[in-house]
Amino acid sequence: MNNVKFLNKWANAHTYFSVDLIRMALGVFLFSKGVTFITNLQYLADLLSPIDKLGGGMILLHYVASAHIIGGILIFFGLLTRWAIIVQLPILIGAIIINFMGEMHSQNLFLSLLTLGVCIAFMIYGSGKHSADYYFKMQE
């Protein structure tokens, strides 16, 4: 228990603006991917074609696009960051799996792995000091 308190105090004392900029960049990236998927539904349908044989392709199209757009906005502002990342995790894991099921795109695989790693880091770290979560927490 003392270790958890120590780590929490350390994380609060060592919050850097650059970490918050990375969180904001992650939000912008996810938002832009969601907009890309909405404006080019055929591209997303082609990406999801290896797992579309199981059914539910249109539901997946709408889930991925809306989760990226809404999650990207929430992550950018640091509002409910961990919840927004929890919604992103199945999509990112699915993106990695799709690369192995269908045609291998090394750039997409690298981007998916990098995004998953950053999401897991913010899942552990939290939204940071320059976020809406921290602001509302201090208002109490």
Short mmCIF file of C-alpha atoms in Angstrom, two decimals:
data_model
loop_
_atom_site.label_atom_id
_atom_site.label_comp_id
_atom_site.label_asym_id
_atom_site.label_seq_id
_atom_site.Cartn_x
_atom_site.Cartn_y
_atom_site.Cartn_z
CA MET A 1 0.00 0.00 0.00
CA ASN A 2 2.85 2.38 0.76
CA ASN A 3 4.34 1.69 -2.66
CA VAL A 4 1.11 2.75 -4.38
CA LYS A 5 0.93 5.96 -2.37
CA PHE A 6 4.58 6.67 -3.10
CA LEU A 7 4.09 6.13 -6.84
CA ASN A 8 0.97 8.29 -6.87
CA LYS A 9 2.77 11.12 -5.06
CA TRP A 10 5.73 10.78 -7.40
CA ALA A 11 3.47 10.92 -10.48
CA ASN A 12 1.68 14.01 -9.18
CA ALA A 13 4.96 15.74 -8.37
CA HIS A 14 6.58 14.88 -11.72
CA THR A 15 3.93 15.88 -14.20
CA TYR A 16 5.37 17.49 -17.27
CA PHE A 17 3.72 19.58 -19.92
CA SER A 18 5.36 17.44 -22.62
CA VAL A 19 3.46 14.37 -21.38
CA ASP A 20 0.23 16.33 -21.66
CA LEU A 21 1.20 17.35 -25.19
CA ILE A 22 1.64 13.67 -26.07
CA ARG A 23 -1.84 12.97 -24.67
CA MET A 24 -3.25 15.83 -26.72
CA ALA A 25 -1.46 14.57 -29.85
CA LEU A 26 -2.94 11.11 -29.24
CA GLY A 27 -6.39 12.67 -29.06
CA VAL A 28 -5.85 14.60 -32.30
CA PHE A 29 -4.53 11.45 -34.01
CA LEU A 30 -7.51 9.34 -32.93
CA PHE A 31 -9.95 12.09 -33.92
CA SER A 32 -8.35 12.43 -37.35
CA LYS A 33 -8.47 8.65 -37.87
CA GLY A 34 -12.17 8.69 -36.98
CA VAL A 35 -12.82 11.49 -39.47
CA THR A 36 -10.82 9.59 -42.10
CA PHE A 37 -12.92 6.49 -41.51
CA ILE A 38 -16.17 8.45 -41.75
CA THR A 39 -15.19 10.26 -44.95
CA ASN A 40 -13.85 7.07 -46.56
CA LEU A 41 -16.07 4.21 -45.41
CA GLN A 42 -14.83 1.94 -48.19
CA TYR A 43 -11.27 2.16 -46.79
CA LEU A 44 -12.51 1.06 -43.35
CA ALA A 45 -14.65 -1.68 -44.90
CA ASP A 46 -11.57 -2.96 -46.76
CA LEU A 47 -9.57 -2.93 -43.52
CA LEU A 48 -12.28 -4.86 -41.67
CA SER A 49 -12.87 -7.37 -44.50
CA PRO A 50 -10.77 -10.18 -42.91
CA ILE A 51 -13.01 -10.25 -39.84
CA ASP A 52 -16.25 -9.28 -41.59
CA LYS A 53 -16.87 -12.96 -42.37
CA LEU A 54 -18.03 -13.30 -38.77
CA GLY A 55 -20.79 -10.75 -39.36
CA GLY A 56 -21.60 -7.40 -37.83
CA GLY A 57 -19.49 -5.40 -40.27
CA MET A 58 -21.70 -2.31 -40.28
CA ILE A 59 -21.83 -2.26 -36.47
CA LEU A 60 -18.03 -2.42 -36.38
CA LEU A 61 -17.76 0.41 -38.91
CA HIS A 62 -19.90 2.69 -36.79
CA TYR A 63 -18.26 1.64 -33.49
CA VAL A 64 -14.73 2.27 -34.73
CA ALA A 65 -15.45 5.64 -36.31
CA SER A 66 -17.55 7.03 -33.46
CA ALA A 67 -15.23 5.68 -30.74
CA HIS A 68 -12.23 7.32 -32.41
CA ILE A 69 -13.98 10.67 -32.83
CA ILE A 70 -15.53 10.89 -29.36
CA GLY A 71 -12.56 9.23 -27.65
CA GLY A 72 -10.13 11.53 -29.43
CA ILE A 73 -11.99 14.61 -28.19
CA LEU A 74 -12.14 13.28 -24.62
CA ILE A 75 -8.47 12.31 -24.61
CA PHE A 76 -7.44 15.69 -26.05
CA PHE A 77 -9.16 17.60 -23.26
CA GLY A 78 -8.20 15.03 -20.61
CA LEU A 79 -11.80 14.36 -19.69
CA LEU A 80 -12.53 10.76 -18.66
CA THR A 81 -9.24 9.79 -20.24
CA ARG A 82 -9.00 6.30 -18.82
CA TRP A 83 -12.57 5.47 -19.87
CA ALA A 84 -11.94 6.78 -23.38
CA ILE A 85 -8.80 4.67 -23.62
CA ILE A 86 -10.65 1.56 -22.43
CA VAL A 87 -12.99 2.02 -25.39
CA GLN A 88 -10.00 2.39 -27.74
CA LEU A 89 -8.17 -0.76 -26.57
CA PRO A 90 -10.37 -3.36 -28.38
CA ILE A 91 -10.11 -1.32 -31.58
CA LEU A 92 -6.32 -1.13 -31.38
CA ILE A 93 -5.95 -4.82 -30.51
CA GLY A 94 -8.26 -5.59 -33.44
CA ALA A 95 -6.11 -3.41 -35.71
CA ILE A 96 -3.06 -5.45 -34.75
CA ILE A 97 -4.88 -8.74 -35.31
CA ILE A 98 -6.20 -7.60 -38.70
CA ASN A 99 -2.62 -7.08 -39.88
CA PHE A 100 -1.89 -10.73 -39.24
CA MET A 101 -5.17 -12.07 -40.65
CA GLY A 102 -5.17 -10.14 -43.92
CA GLU A 103 -2.51 -8.54 -45.99
CA MET A 104 0.43 -7.38 -43.88
CA HIS A 105 0.96 -3.62 -43.83
CA SER A 106 4.04 -2.96 -41.73
CA GLN A 107 3.34 0.78 -41.45
CA ASN A 108 -0.20 0.16 -40.14
CA LEU A 109 1.11 -2.49 -37.75
CA PHE A 110 3.78 -0.14 -36.39
CA LEU A 111 1.26 2.69 -36.01
CA SER A 112 -1.21 0.40 -34.23
CA LEU A 113 1.46 -0.91 -31.87
CA LEU A 114 2.71 2.59 -31.11
CA THR A 115 -0.80 3.88 -30.45
CA LEU A 116 -1.58 0.88 -28.25
CA GLY A 117 1.61 1.47 -26.26
CA VAL A 118 0.82 5.15 -25.74
CA CYS A 119 -2.75 4.29 -24.72
CA ILE A 120 -1.54 1.75 -22.17
CA ALA A 121 0.92 4.31 -20.80
CA PHE A 122 -1.87 6.86 -20.32
CA MET A 123 -4.09 4.15 -18.87
CA ILE A 124 -1.50 3.77 -16.10
CA TYR A 125 -0.35 7.40 -15.87
CA GLY A 126 -3.72 9.10 -16.12
CA SER A 127 -4.67 12.32 -17.81
CA GLY A 128 -2.03 14.56 -16.24
CA LYS A 129 -2.01 17.87 -14.46
CA HIS A 130 -3.11 19.98 -17.43
CA SER A 131 -6.42 18.22 -18.01
CA ALA A 132 -10.12 18.64 -17.38
CA ASP A 133 -10.06 15.70 -14.94
CA TYR A 134 -7.44 17.42 -12.77
CA TYR A 135 -9.28 20.74 -13.00
CA PHE A 136 -12.58 19.21 -11.85
CA LYS A 137 -10.82 17.24 -9.13
CA MET A 138 -9.32 20.46 -7.73
CA GLN A 139 -12.72 22.19 -7.82
CA GLU A 140 -14.11 19.78 -5.21
#
